[in-house]
CSV table of C-alpha atoms in Angstrom, one decimal:
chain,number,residue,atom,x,y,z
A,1,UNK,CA,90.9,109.5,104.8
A,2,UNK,CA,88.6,106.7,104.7
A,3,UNK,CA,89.7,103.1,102.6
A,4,UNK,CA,86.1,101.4,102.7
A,5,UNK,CA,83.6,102.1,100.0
A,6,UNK,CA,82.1,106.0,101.8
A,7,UNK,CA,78.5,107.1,101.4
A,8,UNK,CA,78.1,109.1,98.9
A,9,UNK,CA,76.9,112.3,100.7
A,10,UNK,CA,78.8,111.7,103.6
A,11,UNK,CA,82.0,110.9,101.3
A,12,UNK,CA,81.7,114.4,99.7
A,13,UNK,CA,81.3,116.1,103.1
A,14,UNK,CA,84.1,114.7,104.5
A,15,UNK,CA,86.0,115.5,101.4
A,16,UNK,CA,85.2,119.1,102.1
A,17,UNK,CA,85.8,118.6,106.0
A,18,UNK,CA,89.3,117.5,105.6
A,19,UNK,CA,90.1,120.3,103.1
A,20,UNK,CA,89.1,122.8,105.2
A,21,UNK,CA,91.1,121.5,107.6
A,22,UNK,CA,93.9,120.2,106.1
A,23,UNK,CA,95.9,123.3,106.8
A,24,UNK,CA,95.4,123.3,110.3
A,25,UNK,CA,96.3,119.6,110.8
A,26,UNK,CA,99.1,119.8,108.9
A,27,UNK,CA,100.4,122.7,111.2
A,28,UNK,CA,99.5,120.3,113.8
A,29,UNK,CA,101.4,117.5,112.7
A,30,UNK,CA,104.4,118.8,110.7
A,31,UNK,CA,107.1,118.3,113.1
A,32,UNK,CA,106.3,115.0,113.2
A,33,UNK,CA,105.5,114.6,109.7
A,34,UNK,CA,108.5,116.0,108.7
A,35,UNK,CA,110.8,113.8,110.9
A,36,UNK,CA,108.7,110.9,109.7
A,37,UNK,CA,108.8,111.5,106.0
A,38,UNK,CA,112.2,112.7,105.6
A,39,UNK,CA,114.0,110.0,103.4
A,40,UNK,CA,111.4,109.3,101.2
A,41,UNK,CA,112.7,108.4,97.8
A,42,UNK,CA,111.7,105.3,95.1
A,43,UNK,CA,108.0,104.0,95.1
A,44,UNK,CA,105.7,105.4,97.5
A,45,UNK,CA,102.7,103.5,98.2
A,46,UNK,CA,99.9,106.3,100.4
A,47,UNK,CA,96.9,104.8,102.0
A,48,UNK,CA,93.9,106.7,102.2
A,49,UNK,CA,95.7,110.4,100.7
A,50,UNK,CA,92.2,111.7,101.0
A,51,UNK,CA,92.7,115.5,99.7
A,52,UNK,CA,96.5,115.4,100.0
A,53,UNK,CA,97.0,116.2,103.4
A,54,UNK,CA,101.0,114.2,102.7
A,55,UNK,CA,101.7,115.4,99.2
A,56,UNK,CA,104.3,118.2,100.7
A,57,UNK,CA,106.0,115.4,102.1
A,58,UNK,CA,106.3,113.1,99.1
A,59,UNK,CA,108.2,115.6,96.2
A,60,UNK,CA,111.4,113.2,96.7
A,61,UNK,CA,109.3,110.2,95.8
A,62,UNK,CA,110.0,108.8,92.5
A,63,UNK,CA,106.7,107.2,92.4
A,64,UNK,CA,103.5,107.8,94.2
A,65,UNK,CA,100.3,105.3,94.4
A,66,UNK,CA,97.6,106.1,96.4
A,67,UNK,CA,95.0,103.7,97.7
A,68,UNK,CA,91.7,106.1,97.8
A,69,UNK,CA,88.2,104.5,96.7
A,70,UNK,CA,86.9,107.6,97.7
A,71,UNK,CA,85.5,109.3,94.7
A,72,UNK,CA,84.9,112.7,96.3
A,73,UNK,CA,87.9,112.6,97.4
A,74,UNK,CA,89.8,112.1,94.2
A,75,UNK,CA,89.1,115.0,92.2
A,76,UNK,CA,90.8,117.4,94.9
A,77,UNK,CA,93.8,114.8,95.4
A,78,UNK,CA,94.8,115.0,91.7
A,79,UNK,CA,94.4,118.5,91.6
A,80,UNK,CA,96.9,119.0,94.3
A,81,UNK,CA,99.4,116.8,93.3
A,82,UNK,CA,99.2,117.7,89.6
A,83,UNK,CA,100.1,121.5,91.5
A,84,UNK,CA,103.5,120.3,92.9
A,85,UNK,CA,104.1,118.0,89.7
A,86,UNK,CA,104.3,115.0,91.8
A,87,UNK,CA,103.3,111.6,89.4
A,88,UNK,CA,100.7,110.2,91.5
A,89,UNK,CA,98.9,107.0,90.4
A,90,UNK,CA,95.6,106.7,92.1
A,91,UNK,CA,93.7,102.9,93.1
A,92,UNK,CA,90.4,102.6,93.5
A,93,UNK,CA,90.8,99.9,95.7
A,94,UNK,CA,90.5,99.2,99.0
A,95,UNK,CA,93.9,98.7,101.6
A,96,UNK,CA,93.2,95.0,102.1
A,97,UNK,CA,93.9,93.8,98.9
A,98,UNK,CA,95.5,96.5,96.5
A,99,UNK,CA,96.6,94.0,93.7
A,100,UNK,CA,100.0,95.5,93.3
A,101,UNK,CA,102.9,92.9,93.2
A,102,UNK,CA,104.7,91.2,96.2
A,103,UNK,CA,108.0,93.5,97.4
A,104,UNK,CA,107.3,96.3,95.0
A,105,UNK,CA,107.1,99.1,96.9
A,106,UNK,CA,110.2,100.7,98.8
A,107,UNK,CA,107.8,103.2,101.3
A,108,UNK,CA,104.3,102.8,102.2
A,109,UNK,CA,102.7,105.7,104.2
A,110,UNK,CA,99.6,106.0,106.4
A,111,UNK,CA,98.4,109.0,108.1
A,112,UNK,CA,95.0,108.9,110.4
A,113,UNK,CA,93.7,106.1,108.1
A,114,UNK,CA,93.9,102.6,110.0
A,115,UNK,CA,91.1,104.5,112.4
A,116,UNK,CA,88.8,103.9,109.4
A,117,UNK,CA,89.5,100.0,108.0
A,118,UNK,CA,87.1,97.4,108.8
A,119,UNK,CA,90.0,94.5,108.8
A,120,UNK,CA,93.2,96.6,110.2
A,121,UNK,CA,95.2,93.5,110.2
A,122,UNK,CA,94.5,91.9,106.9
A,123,UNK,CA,95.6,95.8,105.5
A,124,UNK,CA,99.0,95.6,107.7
A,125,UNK,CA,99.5,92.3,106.3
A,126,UNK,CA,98.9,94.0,102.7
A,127,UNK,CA,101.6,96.3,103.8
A,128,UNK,CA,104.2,93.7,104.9
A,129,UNK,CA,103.5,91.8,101.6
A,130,UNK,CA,104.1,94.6,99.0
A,131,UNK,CA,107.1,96.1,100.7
A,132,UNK,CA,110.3,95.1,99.6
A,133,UNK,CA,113.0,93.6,102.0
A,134,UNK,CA,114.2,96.8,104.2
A,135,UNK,CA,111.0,98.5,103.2
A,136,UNK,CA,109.3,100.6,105.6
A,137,UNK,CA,106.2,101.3,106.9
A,138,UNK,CA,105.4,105.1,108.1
A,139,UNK,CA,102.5,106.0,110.3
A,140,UNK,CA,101.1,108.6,112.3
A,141,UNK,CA,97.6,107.1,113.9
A,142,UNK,CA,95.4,108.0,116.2
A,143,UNK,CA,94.5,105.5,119.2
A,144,UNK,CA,92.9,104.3,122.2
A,145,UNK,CA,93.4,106.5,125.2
A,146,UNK,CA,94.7,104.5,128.2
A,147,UNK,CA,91.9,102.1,130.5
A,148,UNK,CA,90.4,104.1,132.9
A,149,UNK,CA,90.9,107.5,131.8
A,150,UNK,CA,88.3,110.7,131.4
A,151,UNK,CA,89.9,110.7,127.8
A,152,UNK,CA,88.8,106.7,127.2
A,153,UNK,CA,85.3,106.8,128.5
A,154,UNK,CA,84.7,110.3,126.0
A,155,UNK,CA,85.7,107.7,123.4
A,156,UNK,CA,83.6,105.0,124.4
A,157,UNK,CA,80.5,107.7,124.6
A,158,UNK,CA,81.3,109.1,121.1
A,159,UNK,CA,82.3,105.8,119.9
A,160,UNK,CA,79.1,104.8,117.5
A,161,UNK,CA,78.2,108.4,116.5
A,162,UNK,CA,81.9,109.5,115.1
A,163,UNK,CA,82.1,106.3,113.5
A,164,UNK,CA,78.8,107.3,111.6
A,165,UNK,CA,79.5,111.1,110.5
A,166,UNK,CA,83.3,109.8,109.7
A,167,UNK,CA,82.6,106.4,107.6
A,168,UNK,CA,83.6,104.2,110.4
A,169,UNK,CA,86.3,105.7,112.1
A,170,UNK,CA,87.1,104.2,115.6
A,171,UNK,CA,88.3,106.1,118.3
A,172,UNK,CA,89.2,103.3,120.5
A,173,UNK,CA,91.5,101.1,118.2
A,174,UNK,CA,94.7,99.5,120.0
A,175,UNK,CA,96.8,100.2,116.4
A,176,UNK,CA,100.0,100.0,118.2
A,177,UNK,CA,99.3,96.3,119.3
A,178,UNK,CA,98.0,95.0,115.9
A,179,UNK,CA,101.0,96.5,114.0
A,180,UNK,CA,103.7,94.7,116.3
A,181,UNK,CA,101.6,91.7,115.8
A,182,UNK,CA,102.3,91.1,112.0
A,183,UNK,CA,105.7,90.5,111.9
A,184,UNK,CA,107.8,93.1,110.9
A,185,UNK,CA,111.3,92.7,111.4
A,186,UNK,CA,111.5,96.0,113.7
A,187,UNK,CA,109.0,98.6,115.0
A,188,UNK,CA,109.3,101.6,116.7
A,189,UNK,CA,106.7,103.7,118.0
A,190,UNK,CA,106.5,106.6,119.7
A,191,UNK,CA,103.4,107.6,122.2
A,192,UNK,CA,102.3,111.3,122.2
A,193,UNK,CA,99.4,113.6,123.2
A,194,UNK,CA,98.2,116.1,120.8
A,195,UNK,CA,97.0,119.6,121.8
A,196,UNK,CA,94.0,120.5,119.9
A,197,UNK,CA,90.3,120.9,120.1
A,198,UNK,CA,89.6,117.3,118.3
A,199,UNK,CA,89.8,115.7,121.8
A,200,UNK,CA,88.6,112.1,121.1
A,201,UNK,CA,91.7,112.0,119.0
A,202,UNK,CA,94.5,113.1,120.9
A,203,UNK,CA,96.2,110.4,121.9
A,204,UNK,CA,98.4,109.3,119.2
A,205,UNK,CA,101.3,107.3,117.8
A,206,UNK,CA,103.9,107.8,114.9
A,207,UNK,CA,106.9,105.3,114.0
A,208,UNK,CA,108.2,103.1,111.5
A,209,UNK,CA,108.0,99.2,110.7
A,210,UNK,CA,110.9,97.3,109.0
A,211,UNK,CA,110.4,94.2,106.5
């Protein structure tokens, strides 16, 4: 669910990648998904949708924008969402600047995207800024494993080749850190290990952010 400008061929095979496993990682993440998403309702601003890993979760929107400069990616996004009728507007742009107005935007949501930005704080801060007093930010991310760990040394080893094949996803990001450090009213994050065979990103965090 990349938000930089993607490779072409590597764009359209990681189009395909995440379709074919979109099923799985949704089965993976629904509970928390669903906890997550629950009270979704207005306008919905989605970073990185990629193939439409979210759109189940966004039918009570009244609204949905998607950030996705991903070309390859576009095609299958718009498919799915014309399928569950849900009135998604797609930007080509990228999640540091999105150009939509100041306190517009009632929910934004970001799912296993802030691996993949090249300036994770200048997109958080593009978050604050279009969010509307009381607007929330929802996330589910993958993150740095703690300092010291078997899990954290894998990452550092994979580090440059995963950040390659997946168009500059970093394993080893400290997202929790940089999203308390923009200033949002409240945060809340919750800490979790996920149990599947995509090991380097197991360790994981999902919350929300006040305005």
């Amino acid at each position: 669910m990349s938000v930089q400008q993607n490779n072409p061929l590597r764009g359209r095979l990681n189009a395909w990648f995440l379709a074919a496993i979109d099923s799985y990682v949704n089965h993976l993440l629904h509970a928390k998904k669903f906890a997550l998403f629950a009270d979704l309702s207005g306008t919905v601003v989605e970073i990185g949708p990629g193939v439409g890993a979210n759109l189940t979760y966004l039918a009570g929107a009244h609204r949905v924008i998607g950030i996705e400069p991903n070309a390859q990616m576009r095609p299958i996004l718009e498919r799915r969402a014309a399928r569950r009728s849900i009135n998604l507007e797609i930007l080509p742009v990228g999640a540091e600047a999105t150009g939509l107005p100041e306190a517009s935007v009632d929910f934004v949501v970001c799912t296993l995207v802030l691996c993949t930005v090249g300036e994770p704080r200048r997109v958080l801060e593009e978050v604050r800024r279009i969010l509307k007093p009381g607007g929330k930010f929802l996330f589910v991310e993958h993150v740095e494993a703690p300092h010291g760990s078997v899990l954290r040394h894998l990452q550092r080893l994979l580090r440059r080749p995963w950040r390659y094949v997946f168009e500059g996803c970093c394993l080893d990001r400290d997202t929790a850190s940089l999203i308390r450090a923009v200033g949002f009213s409240s945060c809340e994050i919750d800490q979790y290990r996920l149990k599947s065979p995509f090991v380097p990103v197991n360790v994981q965090i999902a919350g929300v952010a006040v305005v």
